[in-house]
Amino acid sequence: MKRLVYSLLIFKLWNSNVYSTFLKNLDLKVLYQWSQLEFDYLSEYERKTDIDTGNFIPGQIAPIDTDVHYPNDNSATRVFITIPRLQAGVPASLGTVSNENRNGNPIVTPYPSWEWHTNPKRCKANRLISVFRVMIDDCERLWVLDAGRLLDGIICPPQILAFDLKTNKLLHRYEIPTTQIESRSILVTPVVEIRDTRNHCQNTFVYLADCQTYSIIVYDLQRQTSWRVTDKTMYPNPDCGTYSIQGDSFDLMDGVLGMSLSPASLGGDRKLFYHAMSSSTENWVYTSYLRNQTRFSENPESSPEIFNTYPKRRGTQSAAEVINKDGIMFFGLMSDVKIACFNIRGEYGDSRSTDIVADNPVTLQFATGMKIIKNRRGIEELFVLTSRFQKVATGLNAAEINFRILAIDVESLISGKNCKVAGEPNTIISYPNNKNLGRYNLPSQVNT
């Protein structure tokens, strides 16, 4: 197997099934790709045993999210991947992509170890049952949101965990109180806001999306408490419940799922942007409101006035979203199989602040994971995991590439695009009349 040195700027990569090239505009490059997931078993015997017992079913399971860690000490870069236990046959729900492959499929090493993933029904103290998404923060902590679900039911209390990426040791664990979840709860997305990096970054809040109870749980690390917030903007829209992707259709009614934070560099109160996956709208709320536990202590639906919805709409559903240091949001478009950008200083959907930055009907199918990472040279990179999730229900074809992790440097991606603002990063896009904004520069435009 060829061994390639990992540098996203020069783009020499480790895996033999990944090509090496310079990044170019509008063309996300494949870092890793799989026809089916493979895991780092200690022996062929253990792999065969897991297959025989149904603990590992090759070709049936699918990844959802990715994140990348560039260590401050210049040690090896790690690419994390999540595999929620939506189907039977998932031996490990969180791992790192190794340098080895099996039949061209990069091998996933369970994180932090195999022990955390085995015998999920026992509900061990050190456990990871079903991880949809993760987030690495600026304090080199890996935040892991464990939904606690096995197939169709919750078997262990959902929990949020933080691992020290320098030592791989568990730093924090918090089980979500039963009063804040329901039997149908699926916790899918964590977004981390560090309020102060002093005192070991204890002043941290994590916003957790529950896509089935249509709510956001706010976790206060310093006070070791949490509370539930909900609003109609977090609900799915029945008109967006049918997905059509490259000839495949299926129904899904997921509520709030995509979430991202405005950068602290813009100053002022930060905004949490969010949308229900089965919807066409984008929404936001000031995090100062969410962090006020008193406001929601008696009623999680107490404050409809604090939530905001942009008047313009997408023409299709969207899963993950992410915002870079300059306030440029990136998000996938499901039916259109594209990636769009939006400058949060402008109006969502206006052609002067929204644009298409990537368009590939093969590699961009079902973008479920997105991250912005600053590499060791200080350059921001966009990472995207695409899962062809529409194929999972009908059966994956092991002769095709089904999953990919792609990346590109952000400046190349937005060069010449309407979401890029010339001049200072704090430039505000001003529109005289919001009711007469230009049309959304996307296919299947829905007017409001």
Coordinates of C-alpha atoms in Angstrom, one line a residue:
M1 CA 0.0 0.0 0.0
K2 CA 1.3 3.4 -0.9
R3 CA 1.9 5.6 2.2
L4 CA 1.2 9.2 1.6
V5 CA 2.1 12.1 3.9
Y6 CA -0.9 14.0 5.1
S7 CA -0.9 17.7 4.3
L8 CA -4.1 19.2 3.1
L9 CA -2.4 22.3 1.6
I10 CA -0.2 20.2 -0.6
F11 CA -2.7 17.4 -0.4
K12 CA -0.4 14.4 -0.2
L13 CA -2.6 11.9 1.6
W14 CA -2.0 8.5 3.3
N15 CA -4.5 6.2 1.7
S16 CA -3.7 4.2 -1.5
N17 CA -7.2 4.7 -2.8
V18 CA -7.0 8.5 -2.5
Y19 CA -5.3 10.5 -5.1
S20 CA -2.9 13.4 -4.4
T21 CA -3.4 16.8 -6.1
F22 CA -3.5 20.5 -5.4
L23 CA -6.9 21.9 -4.3
K24 CA -8.7 23.9 -6.9
N25 CA -11.8 26.1 -6.9
L26 CA -15.2 24.5 -6.7
D27 CA -13.7 21.0 -6.6
L28 CA -13.6 19.2 -3.3
K29 CA -11.0 16.5 -3.3
V30 CA -11.6 13.0 -2.0
L31 CA -9.5 12.2 1.1
Y32 CA -11.0 8.8 1.8
Q33 CA -13.6 6.7 0.1
W34 CA -15.4 3.4 0.9
S35 CA -17.6 0.9 -0.8
Q36 CA -18.2 -0.5 2.7
L37 CA -16.8 0.2 6.1
E38 CA -14.0 -1.9 7.6
F39 CA -12.8 -2.0 11.2
D40 CA -9.4 -2.6 12.9
Y41 CA -9.9 -6.1 14.3
L42 CA -7.0 -7.6 16.2
S43 CA -7.2 -10.7 14.0
E44 CA -9.1 -12.2 11.1
Y45 CA -10.7 -14.7 13.6
E46 CA -12.3 -11.8 15.6
R47 CA -13.6 -10.2 12.4
K48 CA -15.1 -13.5 11.2
T49 CA -16.6 -14.1 14.6
D50 CA -18.3 -10.7 14.6
I51 CA -19.6 -11.3 11.1
D52 CA -20.9 -14.8 12.1
T53 CA -22.7 -13.4 15.1
G54 CA -24.2 -10.4 13.3
N55 CA -22.1 -7.9 15.4
F56 CA -20.6 -6.7 12.1
I57 CA -22.5 -6.7 8.9
P58 CA -20.3 -5.4 6.0
G59 CA -22.1 -3.4 3.4
Q60 CA -25.1 -2.5 5.5
I61 CA -23.8 0.3 7.8
A62 CA -23.1 3.9 7.0
P63 CA -21.1 6.8 8.5
I64 CA -22.6 10.2 9.3
D65 CA -20.0 12.7 10.5
T66 CA -16.3 13.5 10.5
D67 CA -13.9 15.8 12.3
V68 CA -10.2 16.4 12.1
H69 CA -7.6 17.1 14.8
Y70 CA -4.4 18.9 14.0
P71 CA -2.5 18.5 17.3
N72 CA -0.7 21.5 18.7
D73 CA 2.4 19.4 19.3
N74 CA 2.8 18.5 15.6
S75 CA 2.0 14.8 16.2
A76 CA 0.0 12.9 13.7
T77 CA -3.2 14.3 12.3
R78 CA -6.3 12.3 13.1
V79 CA -9.6 12.0 11.1
F80 CA -12.6 11.0 13.2
I81 CA -15.7 9.3 11.8
T82 CA -19.0 8.4 13.4
I83 CA -21.2 5.4 12.6
P84 CA -24.5 5.5 14.6
R85 CA -26.2 2.2 15.4
L86 CA -29.2 2.9 13.1
Q87 CA -28.9 -0.6 11.7
A88 CA -27.7 -3.9 13.1
G89 CA -24.1 -4.8 12.5
V90 CA -22.2 -1.7 13.8
P91 CA -19.3 -3.0 15.9
A92 CA -18.0 0.5 16.8
S93 CA -19.8 3.9 16.7
L94 CA -16.8 6.2 16.7
G95 CA -13.3 5.8 15.3
T96 CA -10.4 7.2 13.5
V97 CA -9.4 6.5 9.9
S98 CA -6.2 4.5 9.9
N99 CA -3.4 4.3 7.3
E100 CA -4.4 0.7 6.3
N101 CA -7.1 -0.6 4.0
R102 CA -9.0 -3.7 3.2
N103 CA -9.8 -4.2 -0.5
G104 CA -9.3 -0.5 -0.9
N105 CA -11.5 0.5 2.0
P106 CA -9.7 2.5 4.7
I107 CA -9.9 0.7 8.0
V108 CA -11.5 2.4 11.0
T109 CA -9.9 2.1 14.4
P110 CA -12.4 2.3 17.3
Y111 CA -12.0 5.3 19.6
P112 CA -10.9 5.6 22.3
S113 CA -10.7 1.8 22.3
W114 CA -12.7 -1.3 21.4
E115 CA -13.7 -1.7 25.0
W116 CA -15.9 1.4 24.8
H117 CA -18.0 -0.2 22.0
T118 CA -18.5 -3.8 22.9
N119 CA -21.6 -5.3 24.6
P120 CA -23.7 -2.1 24.3
K121 CA -26.7 -3.6 26.0
R122 CA -24.8 -3.9 29.3
C123 CA -24.8 -0.1 29.6
K124 CA -21.2 0.0 31.0
A125 CA -19.9 3.2 32.6
N126 CA -17.3 3.6 29.8
R127 CA -19.6 3.2 26.8
L128 CA -20.4 4.6 23.4
I129 CA -23.7 3.3 22.1
S130 CA -24.7 5.4 19.1
V131 CA -22.8 8.5 18.0
F132 CA -24.2 10.6 15.2
R133 CA -21.9 13.6 15.4
V134 CA -18.9 15.0 17.2
M135 CA -17.1 18.3 17.6
I136 CA -13.5 19.2 18.4
D137 CA -13.2 22.6 20.2
D138 CA -10.3 25.1 20.5
C139 CA -9.2 23.5 23.8
E140 CA -8.4 20.2 22.1
R141 CA -11.4 18.4 23.5
L142 CA -13.4 16.0 21.4
W143 CA -17.1 16.3 22.3
V144 CA -19.1 13.2 21.6
L145 CA -22.9 13.1 21.7
D146 CA -24.1 9.6 22.4
A147 CA -27.8 9.1 21.6
G148 CA -27.9 5.9 23.7
R149 CA -30.0 4.2 21.0
L150 CA -29.7 0.7 19.6
L151 CA -31.7 0.3 16.5
D152 CA -35.2 1.7 17.3
G153 CA -34.9 2.2 21.1
I154 CA -33.0 3.9 23.8
I155 CA -31.1 1.3 25.8
C156 CA -28.8 3.5 27.9
P157 CA -29.1 7.1 29.0
P158 CA -28.1 9.6 26.3
Q159 CA -24.9 11.4 27.3
I160 CA -22.4 14.1 26.3
L161 CA -18.7 13.2 26.7
A162 CA -15.5 15.2 26.3
F163 CA -12.1 13.5 25.6
D164 CA -8.7 15.1 26.0
L165 CA -7.2 14.7 22.6
K166 CA -3.7 15.0 24.0
T167 CA -4.1 11.9 26.2
N168 CA -7.3 10.3 24.9
K169 CA -8.6 10.3 28.4
L170 CA -12.2 11.1 29.4
L171 CA -12.5 14.6 30.8
H172 CA -16.2 15.0 31.3
R173 CA -19.4 12.9 31.1
Y174 CA -22.9 14.1 31.6
E175 CA -26.0 12.0 31.3
I176 CA -29.1 13.8 30.0
P177 CA -31.8 13.8 32.7
T178 CA -34.8 11.6 31.8
T179 CA -37.1 14.7 32.3
Q180 CA -35.4 16.3 29.2
I181 CA -35.8 13.4 26.8
E182 CA -38.5 11.1 25.5
S183 CA -38.5 7.5 24.2
R184 CA -38.4 8.9 20.7
S185 CA -35.5 11.3 21.3
I186 CA -32.5 11.1 19.0
L187 CA -29.7 13.4 19.9
V188 CA -27.8 14.1 16.7
T189 CA -25.7 17.2 16.8
P190 CA -23.5 19.0 19.4
V191 CA -22.3 22.6 19.0
V192 CA -19.8 23.9 21.5
E193 CA -19.5 27.5 22.7
I194 CA -16.4 28.3 24.8
R195 CA -17.2 31.4 26.7
D196 CA -13.7 31.7 28.4
T197 CA -10.6 29.6 27.8
R198 CA -9.3 30.3 31.3
N199 CA -9.7 27.8 34.2
H200 CA -9.2 24.8 31.8
C201 CA -12.0 26.0 29.5
Q202 CA -14.7 25.2 32.1
N203 CA -16.9 28.1 31.0
T204 CA -18.4 26.1 28.1
F205 CA -21.9 25.5 26.8
V206 CA -22.9 22.7 24.5
Y207 CA -26.1 22.9 22.4
L208 CA -27.6 19.5 21.6
A209 CA -30.1 18.9 18.8
D210 CA -32.9 16.4 19.4
C211 CA -34.3 15.8 15.9
Q212 CA -37.3 13.8 17.1
T213 CA -38.6 15.9 20.0
Y214 CA -37.8 19.0 18.0
S215 CA -35.8 20.6 20.8
I216 CA -32.3 21.8 21.8
I217 CA -30.8 20.8 25.1
V218 CA -28.4 23.4 26.6
Y219 CA -25.6 21.8 28.7
D220 CA -23.6 24.1 31.1
L221 CA -20.3 22.3 31.7
Q222 CA -19.3 24.6 34.6
R223 CA -22.5 24.1 36.6
Q224 CA -23.1 20.5 35.4
T225 CA -26.7 21.1 34.5
S226 CA -28.8 21.2 31.4
W227 CA -32.2 22.4 30.3
R228 CA -34.5 21.9 27.3
V229 CA -35.6 24.5 24.8
T230 CA -38.1 24.1 22.0
D231 CA -39.9 26.2 19.4
K232 CA -42.0 25.7 16.3
T233 CA -39.0 26.6 14.2
M234 CA -37.4 23.3 15.3
Y235 CA -40.2 21.2 13.8
P236 CA -40.1 19.5 10.4
N237 CA -42.3 20.6 7.6
P238 CA -44.6 17.9 6.1
D239 CA -44.1 19.5 2.7
C240 CA -40.4 18.6 3.0
G241 CA -40.9 15.1 4.3
T242 CA -40.1 13.3 1.0
Y243 CA -36.5 13.3 -0.2
S244 CA -35.6 12.7 -3.8
I245 CA -31.9 12.2 -4.5
Q246 CA -30.6 10.9 -7.9
G247 CA -33.7 8.9 -8.6
D248 CA -34.2 7.5 -5.1
S249 CA -37.0 8.7 -2.9
F250 CA -37.8 8.1 0.8
D251 CA -39.8 9.8 3.6
L252 CA -38.2 11.2 6.7
M253 CA -39.5 13.7 9.2
D254 CA -36.5 15.0 11.1
G255 CA -36.6 18.1 13.1
V256 CA -33.7 20.4 14.2
L257 CA -30.4 18.9 13.1
G258 CA -28.1 21.3 11.3
M259 CA -26.6 23.9 13.7
S260 CA -23.7 26.3 13.7
L261 CA -22.4 29.3 15.7
S262 CA -21.5 32.7 14.4
P263 CA -17.8 33.3 15.0
A264 CA -16.7 35.2 18.1
S265 CA -14.5 37.3 15.9
L266 CA -17.6 39.2 14.6
G267 CA -18.2 40.6 18.2
G268 CA -21.4 41.0 20.1
D269 CA -23.8 38.3 21.1
R270 CA -23.2 35.1 19.2
K271 CA -26.0 33.5 17.2
L272 CA -26.9 29.9 17.0
F273 CA -28.1 29.1 13.5
Y274 CA -30.2 26.0 13.0
H275 CA -32.7 24.3 10.8
A276 CA -34.9 21.2 10.8
M277 CA -33.6 18.7 8.3
S278 CA -37.0 18.1 6.8
S279 CA -37.6 21.8 6.2
S280 CA -36.7 24.6 3.8
T281 CA -36.1 27.4 6.3
E282 CA -33.0 28.7 8.2
N283 CA -33.4 30.1 11.8
W284 CA -31.3 31.7 14.5
V285 CA -31.3 32.7 18.1
Y286 CA -28.9 34.7 20.3
T287 CA -27.0 32.2 22.6
S288 CA -27.4 34.6 25.5
Y289 CA -31.1 33.7 25.5
L290 CA -30.4 30.0 25.4
R291 CA -27.9 30.2 28.2
N292 CA -30.5 31.8 30.5
Q293 CA -31.8 28.7 32.3
T294 CA -34.3 30.7 34.3
R295 CA -36.1 31.6 31.1
F296 CA -36.9 27.9 30.4
S297 CA -37.0 26.4 33.8
E298 CA -40.8 26.2 34.0
N299 CA -41.5 25.8 30.3
P300 CA -39.2 24.9 27.4
E301 CA -41.6 26.6 25.0
S302 CA -41.7 29.8 27.1
S303 CA -40.0 32.2 24.6
P304 CA -41.2 32.1 21.0
E305 CA -40.3 35.8 20.6
I306 CA -36.5 35.1 20.7
F307 CA -36.4 32.8 17.7
N308 CA -35.9 34.2 14.2
T309 CA -36.6 32.8 10.7
Y310 CA -35.3 34.2 7.4
P311 CA -38.1 34.9 4.9
K312 CA -36.4 33.2 2.0
R313 CA -36.3 29.4 1.8
R314 CA -34.2 26.7 0.3
G315 CA -35.6 24.7 -2.6
T316 CA -34.6 21.4 -0.9
Q317 CA -33.7 19.8 2.5
S318 CA -30.4 20.2 4.2
A319 CA -28.5 18.3 6.9
A320 CA -25.3 19.6 8.3
E321 CA -24.1 23.3 8.3
V322 CA -20.9 25.0 9.4
I323 CA -19.7 28.6 9.7
N324 CA -16.1 29.8 9.2
K325 CA -14.2 32.6 11.0
D326 CA -15.5 35.3 8.7
G327 CA -19.1 34.3 9.0
I328 CA -19.6 32.3 5.8
M329 CA -22.0 29.4 6.3
F330 CA -21.7 26.2 4.2
F331 CA -24.5 23.7 3.9
G332 CA -25.5 20.8 1.6
L333 CA -28.5 20.8 -0.7
M334 CA -30.1 17.3 -0.7
S335 CA -32.1 17.0 -4.0
D336 CA -29.8 19.3 -5.9
V337 CA -26.7 17.5 -4.7
K338 CA -24.7 20.7 -4.2
I339 CA -23.0 22.7 -1.5
A340 CA -24.1 26.3 -1.0
C341 CA -22.6 29.2 0.9
F342 CA -24.3 32.1 2.8
N343 CA -22.7 35.2 4.3
I344 CA -24.5 35.6 7.6
R345 CA -24.2 39.4 7.4
G346 CA -26.7 39.4 4.6
E347 CA -30.1 37.8 4.0
Y348 CA -30.4 34.1 3.7
G349 CA -31.3 33.2 0.1
D350 CA -30.5 36.5 -1.4
S351 CA -28.3 36.2 -4.5
R352 CA -26.0 38.9 -3.2
S353 CA -25.0 36.8 -0.1
T354 CA -25.8 33.2 -1.2
D355 CA -24.2 31.1 -3.9
I356 CA -23.4 27.6 -5.0
V357 CA -19.7 26.6 -4.3
A358 CA -19.6 22.9 -5.3
D359 CA -21.7 20.8 -7.6
N360 CA -21.0 17.1 -8.2
P361 CA -23.9 14.7 -8.5
V362 CA -21.6 11.7 -7.7
T363 CA -19.4 12.7 -4.8
L364 CA -21.8 15.1 -3.0
Q365 CA -24.8 12.9 -2.4
F366 CA -26.2 13.3 1.1
A367 CA -23.7 15.6 2.9
T368 CA -24.4 14.6 6.5
G369 CA -21.2 15.9 8.1
M370 CA -19.4 19.3 7.8
K371 CA -16.5 20.9 9.7
I372 CA -14.3 23.9 9.3
I373 CA -10.7 23.2 10.5
K374 CA -7.8 25.5 10.7
N375 CA -4.6 23.6 9.7
R376 CA -1.1 24.1 11.1
R377 CA -0.5 26.9 8.6
G378 CA -3.5 28.8 9.8
I379 CA -5.5 28.1 6.7
E380 CA -9.2 27.1 7.0
E381 CA -10.3 23.9 5.4
L382 CA -13.8 22.6 4.8
F383 CA -14.3 18.9 5.4
V384 CA -17.5 17.1 4.2
L385 CA -18.7 13.6 4.7
T386 CA -21.1 12.3 2.1
S387 CA -22.9 9.0 2.9
R388 CA -25.4 8.3 0.0
F389 CA -27.9 7.7 2.9
Q390 CA -30.7 7.4 0.4
K391 CA -29.2 4.0 -0.6
V392 CA -29.0 2.6 2.9
A393 CA -32.7 1.8 3.1
T394 CA -32.8 0.0 -0.2
G395 CA -29.3 -1.7 0.1
L396 CA -25.8 -0.5 -0.6
N397 CA -24.0 -1.8 -3.6
A398 CA -20.5 -3.0 -2.6
A399 CA -19.3 -2.5 -6.2
E400 CA -19.9 1.3 -5.9
I401 CA -18.2 4.0 -3.8
N402 CA -20.8 4.8 -1.2
F403 CA -19.0 7.0 1.4
R404 CA -16.5 9.8 1.0
I405 CA -14.6 12.3 3.1
L406 CA -13.8 15.4 1.0
A407 CA -12.0 18.6 1.7
I408 CA -10.9 21.9 0.2
D409 CA -9.4 25.2 1.6
V410 CA -12.1 27.7 2.2
E411 CA -10.5 30.6 0.3
S412 CA -10.3 28.6 -2.9
L413 CA -13.9 27.5 -2.5
I414 CA -15.5 31.0 -2.1
S415 CA -13.2 32.9 -4.4
G416 CA -15.4 34.9 -6.7
K417 CA -18.6 33.8 -5.0
N418 CA -21.4 36.1 -3.8
C419 CA -21.0 34.9 -0.2
K420 CA -17.4 36.3 0.0
V421 CA -17.3 39.9 1.1
A422 CA -14.5 42.1 -0.3
G423 CA -12.7 44.3 2.3
E424 CA -12.8 44.0 6.0
P425 CA -14.2 40.8 7.6
N426 CA -16.8 42.8 9.5
T427 CA -18.3 44.4 6.4
I428 CA -22.1 44.4 6.6
I429 CA -24.2 43.7 3.5
S430 CA -27.0 46.3 3.6
Y431 CA -30.3 45.9 1.8
P432 CA -32.8 48.7 1.7
N433 CA -36.0 46.6 1.6
N434 CA -36.0 43.1 2.9
K435 CA -39.4 42.4 1.3
N436 CA -37.9 42.8 -2.2
L437 CA -34.7 40.8 -1.9
G438 CA -33.4 39.1 -5.0
R439 CA -34.2 35.5 -5.7
Y440 CA -32.3 32.6 -4.1
N441 CA -29.6 31.6 -6.6
L442 CA -30.5 27.9 -6.2
P443 CA -32.5 25.4 -8.2
S444 CA -36.2 24.7 -7.2
Q445 CA -36.5 28.1 -5.6
V446 CA -39.4 28.4 -3.1
N447 CA -40.6 32.0 -2.8
T448 CA -42.1 33.5 0.4

